[in-house]
Structures are given as structure tokens and as C-alpha cells.
PDB file of C-alpha atoms in Angstrom:
ATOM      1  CA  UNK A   8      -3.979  20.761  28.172  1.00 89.00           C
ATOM      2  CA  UNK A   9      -2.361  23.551  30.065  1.00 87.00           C
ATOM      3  CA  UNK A  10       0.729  23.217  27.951  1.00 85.00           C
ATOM      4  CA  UNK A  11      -1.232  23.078  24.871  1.00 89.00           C
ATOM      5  CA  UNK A  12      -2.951  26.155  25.837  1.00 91.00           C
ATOM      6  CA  UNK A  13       0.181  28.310  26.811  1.00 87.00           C
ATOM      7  CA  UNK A  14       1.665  26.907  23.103  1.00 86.00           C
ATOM      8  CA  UNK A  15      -1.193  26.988  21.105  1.00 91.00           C
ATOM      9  CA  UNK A  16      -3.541  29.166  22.624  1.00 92.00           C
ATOM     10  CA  UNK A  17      -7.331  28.002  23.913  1.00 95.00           C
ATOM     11  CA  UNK A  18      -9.096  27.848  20.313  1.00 95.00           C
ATOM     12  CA  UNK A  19      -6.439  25.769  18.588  1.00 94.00           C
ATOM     13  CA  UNK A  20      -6.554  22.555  21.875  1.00 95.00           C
ATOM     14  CA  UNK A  21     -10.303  22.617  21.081  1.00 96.00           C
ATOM     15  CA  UNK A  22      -9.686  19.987  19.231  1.00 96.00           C
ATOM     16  CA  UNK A  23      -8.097  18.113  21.908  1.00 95.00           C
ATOM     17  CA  UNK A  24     -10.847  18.871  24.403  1.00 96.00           C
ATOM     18  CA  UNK A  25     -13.023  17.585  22.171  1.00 96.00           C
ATOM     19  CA  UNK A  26     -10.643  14.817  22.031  1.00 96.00           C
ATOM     20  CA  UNK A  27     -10.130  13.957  25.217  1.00 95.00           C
ATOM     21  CA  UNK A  28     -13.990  13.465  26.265  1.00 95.00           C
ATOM     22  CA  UNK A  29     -14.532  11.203  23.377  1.00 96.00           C
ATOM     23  CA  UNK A  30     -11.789   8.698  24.278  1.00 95.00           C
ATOM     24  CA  UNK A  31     -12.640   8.806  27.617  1.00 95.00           C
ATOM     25  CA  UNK A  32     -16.586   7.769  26.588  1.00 95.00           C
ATOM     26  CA  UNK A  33     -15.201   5.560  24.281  1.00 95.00           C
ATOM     27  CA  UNK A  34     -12.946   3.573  27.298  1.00 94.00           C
ATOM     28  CA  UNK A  35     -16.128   4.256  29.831  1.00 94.00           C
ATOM     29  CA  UNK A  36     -18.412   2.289  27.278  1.00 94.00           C
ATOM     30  CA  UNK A  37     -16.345  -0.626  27.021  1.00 92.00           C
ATOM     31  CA  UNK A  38     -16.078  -1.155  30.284  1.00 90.00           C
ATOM     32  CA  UNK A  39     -19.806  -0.657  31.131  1.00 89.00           C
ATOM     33  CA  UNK A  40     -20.136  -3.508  28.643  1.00 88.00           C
ATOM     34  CA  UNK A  41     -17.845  -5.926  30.129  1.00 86.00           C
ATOM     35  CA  UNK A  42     -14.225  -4.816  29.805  1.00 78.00           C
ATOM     36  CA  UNK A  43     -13.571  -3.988  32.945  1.00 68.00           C
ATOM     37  CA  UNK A  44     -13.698  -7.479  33.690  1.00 76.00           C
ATOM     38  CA  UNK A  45     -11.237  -8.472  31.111  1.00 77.00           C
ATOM     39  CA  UNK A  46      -8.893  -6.401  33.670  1.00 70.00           C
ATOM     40  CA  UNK A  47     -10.274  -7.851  37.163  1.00 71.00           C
ATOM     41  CA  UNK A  48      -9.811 -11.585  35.538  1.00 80.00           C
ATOM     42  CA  UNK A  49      -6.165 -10.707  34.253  1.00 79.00           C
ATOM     43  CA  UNK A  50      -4.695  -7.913  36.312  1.00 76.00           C
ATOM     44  CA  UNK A  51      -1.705  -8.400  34.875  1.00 83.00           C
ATOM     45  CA  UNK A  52      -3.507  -5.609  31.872  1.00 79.00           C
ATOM     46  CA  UNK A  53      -3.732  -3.194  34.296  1.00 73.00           C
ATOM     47  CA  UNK A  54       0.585  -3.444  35.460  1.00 78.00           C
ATOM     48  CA  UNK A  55       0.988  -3.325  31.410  1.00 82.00           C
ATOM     49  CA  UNK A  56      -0.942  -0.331  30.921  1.00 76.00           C
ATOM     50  CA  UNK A  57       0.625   0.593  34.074  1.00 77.00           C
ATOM     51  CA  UNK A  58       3.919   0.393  32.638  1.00 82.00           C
ATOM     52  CA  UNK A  59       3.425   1.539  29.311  1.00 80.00           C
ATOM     53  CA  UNK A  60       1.404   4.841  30.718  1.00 76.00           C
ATOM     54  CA  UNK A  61       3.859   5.637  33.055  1.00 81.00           C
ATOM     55  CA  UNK A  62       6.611   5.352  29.821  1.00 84.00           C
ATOM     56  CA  UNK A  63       4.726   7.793  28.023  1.00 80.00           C
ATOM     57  CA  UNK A  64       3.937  10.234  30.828  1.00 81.00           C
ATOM     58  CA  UNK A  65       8.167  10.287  31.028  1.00 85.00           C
ATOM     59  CA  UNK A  66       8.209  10.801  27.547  1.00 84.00           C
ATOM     60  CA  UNK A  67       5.885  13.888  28.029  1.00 80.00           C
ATOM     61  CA  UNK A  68       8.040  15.210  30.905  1.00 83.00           C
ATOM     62  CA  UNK A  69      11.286  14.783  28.672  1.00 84.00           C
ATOM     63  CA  UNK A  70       9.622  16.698  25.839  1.00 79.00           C
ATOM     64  CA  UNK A  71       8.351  19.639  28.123  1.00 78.00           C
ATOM     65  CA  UNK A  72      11.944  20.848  28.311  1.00 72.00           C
ATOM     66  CA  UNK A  73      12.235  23.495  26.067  1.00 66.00           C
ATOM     67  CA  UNK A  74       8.738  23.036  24.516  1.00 68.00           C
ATOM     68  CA  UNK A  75       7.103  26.394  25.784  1.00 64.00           C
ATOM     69  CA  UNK A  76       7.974  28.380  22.846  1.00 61.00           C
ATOM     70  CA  UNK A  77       5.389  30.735  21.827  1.00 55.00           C
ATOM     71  CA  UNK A  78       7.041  32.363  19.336  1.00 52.00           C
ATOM     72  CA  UNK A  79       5.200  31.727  15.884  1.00 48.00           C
ATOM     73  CA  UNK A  80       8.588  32.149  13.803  1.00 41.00           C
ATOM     74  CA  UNK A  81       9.569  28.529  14.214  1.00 46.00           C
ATOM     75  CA  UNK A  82       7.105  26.392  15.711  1.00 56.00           C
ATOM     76  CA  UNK A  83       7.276  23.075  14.328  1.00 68.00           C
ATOM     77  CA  UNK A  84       5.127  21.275  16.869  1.00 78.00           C
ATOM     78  CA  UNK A  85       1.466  21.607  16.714  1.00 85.00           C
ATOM     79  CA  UNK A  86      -1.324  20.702  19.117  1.00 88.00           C
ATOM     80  CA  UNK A  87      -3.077  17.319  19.478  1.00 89.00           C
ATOM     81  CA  UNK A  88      -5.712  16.332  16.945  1.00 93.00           C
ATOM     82  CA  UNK A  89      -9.413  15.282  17.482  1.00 95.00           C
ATOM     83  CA  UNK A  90      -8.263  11.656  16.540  1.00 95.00           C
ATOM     84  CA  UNK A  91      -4.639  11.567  18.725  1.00 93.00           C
ATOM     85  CA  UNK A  92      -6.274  13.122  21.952  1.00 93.00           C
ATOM     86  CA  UNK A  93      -8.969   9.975  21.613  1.00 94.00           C
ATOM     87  CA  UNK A  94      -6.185   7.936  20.891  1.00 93.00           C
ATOM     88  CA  UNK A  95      -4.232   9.040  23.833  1.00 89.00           C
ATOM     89  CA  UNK A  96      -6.697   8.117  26.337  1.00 91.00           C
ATOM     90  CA  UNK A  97      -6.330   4.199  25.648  1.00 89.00           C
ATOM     91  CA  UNK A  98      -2.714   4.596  27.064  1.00 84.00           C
ATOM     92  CA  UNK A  99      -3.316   6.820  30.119  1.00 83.00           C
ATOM     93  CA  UNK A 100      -3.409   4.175  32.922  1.00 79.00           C
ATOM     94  CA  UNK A 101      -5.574   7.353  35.233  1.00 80.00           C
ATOM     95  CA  UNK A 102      -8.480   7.356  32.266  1.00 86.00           C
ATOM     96  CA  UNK A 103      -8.681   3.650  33.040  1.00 85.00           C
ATOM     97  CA  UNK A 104      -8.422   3.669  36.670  1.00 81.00           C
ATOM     98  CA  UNK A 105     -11.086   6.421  36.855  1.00 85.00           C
ATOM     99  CA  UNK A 106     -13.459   4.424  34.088  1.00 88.00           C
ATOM    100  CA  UNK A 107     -13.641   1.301  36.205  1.00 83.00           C
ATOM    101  CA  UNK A 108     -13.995   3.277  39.235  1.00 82.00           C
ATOM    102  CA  UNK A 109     -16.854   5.062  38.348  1.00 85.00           C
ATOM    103  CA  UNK A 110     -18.340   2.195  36.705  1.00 85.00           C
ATOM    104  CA  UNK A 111     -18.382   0.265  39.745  1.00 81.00           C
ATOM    105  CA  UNK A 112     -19.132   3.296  41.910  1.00 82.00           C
ATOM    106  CA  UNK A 113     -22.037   4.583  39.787  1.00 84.00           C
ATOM    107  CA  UNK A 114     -23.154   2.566  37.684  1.00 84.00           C
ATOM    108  CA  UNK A 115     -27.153   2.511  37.616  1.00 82.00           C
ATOM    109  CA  UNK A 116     -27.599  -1.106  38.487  1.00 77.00           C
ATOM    110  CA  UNK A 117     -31.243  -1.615  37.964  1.00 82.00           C
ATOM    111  CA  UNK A 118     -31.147   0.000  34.360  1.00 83.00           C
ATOM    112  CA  UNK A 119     -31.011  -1.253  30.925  1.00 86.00           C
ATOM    113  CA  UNK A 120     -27.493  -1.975  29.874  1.00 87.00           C
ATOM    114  CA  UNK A 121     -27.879   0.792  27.327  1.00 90.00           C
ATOM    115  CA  UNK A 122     -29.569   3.117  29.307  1.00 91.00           C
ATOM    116  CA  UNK A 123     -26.999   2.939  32.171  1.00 89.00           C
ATOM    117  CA  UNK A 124     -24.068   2.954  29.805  1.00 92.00           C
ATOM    118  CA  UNK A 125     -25.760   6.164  27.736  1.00 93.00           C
ATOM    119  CA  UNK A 126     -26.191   8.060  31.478  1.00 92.00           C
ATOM    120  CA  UNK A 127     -22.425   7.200  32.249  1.00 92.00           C
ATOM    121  CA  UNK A 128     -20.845   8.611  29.027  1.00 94.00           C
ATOM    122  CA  UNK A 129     -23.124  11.408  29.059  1.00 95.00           C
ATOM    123  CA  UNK A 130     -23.260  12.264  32.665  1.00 93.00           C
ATOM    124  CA  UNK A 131     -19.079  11.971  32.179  1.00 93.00           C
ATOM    125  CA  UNK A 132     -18.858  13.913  29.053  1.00 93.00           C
ATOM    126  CA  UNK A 133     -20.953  16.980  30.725  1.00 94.00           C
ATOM    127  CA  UNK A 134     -18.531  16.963  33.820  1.00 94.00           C
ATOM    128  CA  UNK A 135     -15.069  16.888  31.734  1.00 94.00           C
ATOM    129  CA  UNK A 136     -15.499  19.385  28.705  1.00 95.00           C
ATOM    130  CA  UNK A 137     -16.111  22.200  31.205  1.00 96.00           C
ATOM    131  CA  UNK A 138     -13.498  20.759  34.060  1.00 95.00           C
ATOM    132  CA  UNK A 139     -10.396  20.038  30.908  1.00 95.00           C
ATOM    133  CA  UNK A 140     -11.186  23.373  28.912  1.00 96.00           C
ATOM    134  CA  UNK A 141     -10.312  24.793  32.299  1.00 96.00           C
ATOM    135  CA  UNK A 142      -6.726  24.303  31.755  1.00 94.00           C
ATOM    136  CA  UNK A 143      -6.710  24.983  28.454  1.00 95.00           C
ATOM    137  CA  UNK A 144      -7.980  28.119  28.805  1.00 96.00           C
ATOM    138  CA  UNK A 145      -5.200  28.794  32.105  1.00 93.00           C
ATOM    139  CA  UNK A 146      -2.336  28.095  29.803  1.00 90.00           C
ATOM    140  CA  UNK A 147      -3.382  30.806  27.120  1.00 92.00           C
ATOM    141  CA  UNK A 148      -3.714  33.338  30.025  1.00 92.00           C
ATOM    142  CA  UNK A 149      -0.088  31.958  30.941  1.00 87.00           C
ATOM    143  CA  UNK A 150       1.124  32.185  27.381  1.00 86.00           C
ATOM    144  CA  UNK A 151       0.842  35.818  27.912  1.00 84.00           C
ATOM    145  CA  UNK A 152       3.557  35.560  30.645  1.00 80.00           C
ATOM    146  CA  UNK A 153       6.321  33.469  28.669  1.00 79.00           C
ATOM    147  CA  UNK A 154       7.890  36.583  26.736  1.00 77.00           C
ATOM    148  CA  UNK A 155       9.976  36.395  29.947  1.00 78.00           C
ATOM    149  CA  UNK A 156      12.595  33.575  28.931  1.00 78.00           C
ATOM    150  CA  UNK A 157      13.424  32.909  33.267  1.00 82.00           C
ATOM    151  CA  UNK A 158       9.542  32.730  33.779  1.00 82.00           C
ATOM    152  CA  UNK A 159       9.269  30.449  30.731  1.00 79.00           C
ATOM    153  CA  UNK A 160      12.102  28.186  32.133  1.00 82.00           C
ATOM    154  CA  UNK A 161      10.625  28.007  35.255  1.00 85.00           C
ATOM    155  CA  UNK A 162       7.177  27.068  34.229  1.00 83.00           C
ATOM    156  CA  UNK A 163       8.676  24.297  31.845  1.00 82.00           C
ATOM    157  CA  UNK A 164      10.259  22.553  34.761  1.00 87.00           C
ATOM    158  CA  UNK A 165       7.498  23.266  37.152  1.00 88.00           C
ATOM    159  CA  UNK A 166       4.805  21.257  34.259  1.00 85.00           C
ATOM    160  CA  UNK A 167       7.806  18.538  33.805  1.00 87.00           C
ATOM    161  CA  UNK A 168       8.153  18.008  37.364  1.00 90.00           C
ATOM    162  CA  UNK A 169       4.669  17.639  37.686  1.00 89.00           C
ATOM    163  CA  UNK A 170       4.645  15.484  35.280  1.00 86.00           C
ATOM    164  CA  UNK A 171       7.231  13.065  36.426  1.00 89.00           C
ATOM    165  CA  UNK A 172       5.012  13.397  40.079  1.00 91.00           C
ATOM    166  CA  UNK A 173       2.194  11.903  38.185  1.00 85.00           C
ATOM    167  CA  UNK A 174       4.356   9.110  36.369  1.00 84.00           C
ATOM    168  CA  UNK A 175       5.601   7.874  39.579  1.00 86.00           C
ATOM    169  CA  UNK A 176       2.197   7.919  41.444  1.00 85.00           C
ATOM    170  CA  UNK A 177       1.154   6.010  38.740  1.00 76.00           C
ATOM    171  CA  UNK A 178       3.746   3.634  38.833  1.00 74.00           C
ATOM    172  CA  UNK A 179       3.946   3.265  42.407  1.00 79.00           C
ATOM    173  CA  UNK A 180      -0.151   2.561  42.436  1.00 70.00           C
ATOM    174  CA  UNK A 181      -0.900  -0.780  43.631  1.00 63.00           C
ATOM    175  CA  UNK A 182      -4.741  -2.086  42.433  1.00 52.00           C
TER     176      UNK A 182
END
């Protein structure tokens, strides 16, 4: 989201914070109503995703290179749609980690299945639109730093190293 803000600007990666929530109930839903099991009986799902998230978070490291350009004249990228940011969250191995988590952290145990699974999405959707838009909104104040081509350098590697941080603590996470 931050890099989508500092290319895009806050108001275009609405879409993706929109996005973003709405997977993320989506993948808390399920496992509220039993896939989170699916992944304790074959745990061999979760070193898939594992693998397959940590690929792509590479990928997005790779691609940061270069990718800050804020210049309107060329831009041939565009920021995340409604439908890809929901998309994205069924291969980021953290969404998944954090959805069984707080299932089996929070979870209201002596409520209706529905009930309790309504209170989870909700309860999660409040809490991320306002944390995620937070870096959205960062990047378009840094966007108004990148005329500066060593700055913009700088930044791109700072985002891509954190990037590959994340992609080996992911990796390296045992469950």
C-alpha cells in the first residue's frame, strides 16, 4: 500500500484498501466455518502457501526496482483493483497466519456460528481499513519527495529490502 500510494497517490489505492479488507473477511469466514482445520489436519497447506507466498513476496521485491516512477508521462503500471487486492490475500501466507490466529484467539465460543463469524469479519474489517489506509496515505505524502531521483533510489531499495525481510521471515516461520 505504501508503494501504491507514493505511485498512485491515496484516492486511486482506494480501491485496493477496499480490497484488501474484503479478502481478508472473505479468508477469516472460511476459517470460522471450518477451514482452518483443513490446514491443522494437513499442514502440509500451510508449507505450500508458505512457499508459494514467499515466491510472490520475491516477485514484489524484484518489481520494486525501478517501480517508483511518479511521473505521469509514461506510466504503464496501474494500481491494484477491488477484485486483484481480494484476490491477493488468498496467496499471502501472513493473511492466513493472522486469520487462524485470531480465530482461535478470539473467537466468541459460546455464540451462534453466524453471529461469531459476523463479529470476527466485522470487528476485523473496522480495525484494518483505518490501520492499511495508513500507508496508503504515507506513500502519497512520500510521492511528494521522489522528484529527487537519489531519494527515489533509495526508497525503492529500502521498500525492496523490506520486502525480501518479510519473504524470508515468512519462509523461515515454522507452525
Amino acid at each position: 500500500l505504501t508503494a501504491s500510494g507514493i505511485k498512485f497517490g491515496f484516492f486511486r489505492s482506494v480501491p485496493n484498501i477496499f480490497g484488501i479488507p474484503t479478502g481478508h473477511g472473505i479468508q477469516l469466514a472460511l476459517v470460522c466455518l471450518g477451514l482452518g482445520s483443513l490446514f491443522t489436519q494437513f499442514p502440509i497447506l500451510l508449507n505450500i502457501l508458505r512457499y508459494v507466498g514467499t515466491a510472490y513476496i520475491l516477485y514484489l521485491a524484484y518489481k520494486m526496482f525501478g517501480s517508483l516512477n511518479v511521473s505521469s508521462t509514461e506510466e504503464k503500471s496501474r494500481p491494484l483493483k477491488y477484485y486483484e487486492a481480494i484476490l491477493f490475500q488468498f496467496v499471502n501466507p501472513k493473511a492466513w497466519v493472522i486469520c487462524i490466529t485470531a480465530v482461535s484467539l478470539f473467537y466468541p465460543e459460546k455464540e451462534n456460528l453466524i453471529v461469531g463469524t459476523l463479529f470476527m469479519v466485522i470487528m476485523s474489517t473496522v480495525i484494518n481499513i483505518p490501520s492499511i489506509s495508513v500507508w496508503a496515505f504515507g506513500g502519497s505524502v512520500i510521492r511528494h519527495y521522489l522528484r529527487n531521483n537519489n531519494l527515489k533510489k533509495i526508497l525503492e531499495w529500502f521498500l525492496a529490502l523490506l520486502l525480501l525481510a518479510t519473504a524470508v521471515s515468512v519462509f523461515l516461520y515454522k507452525t
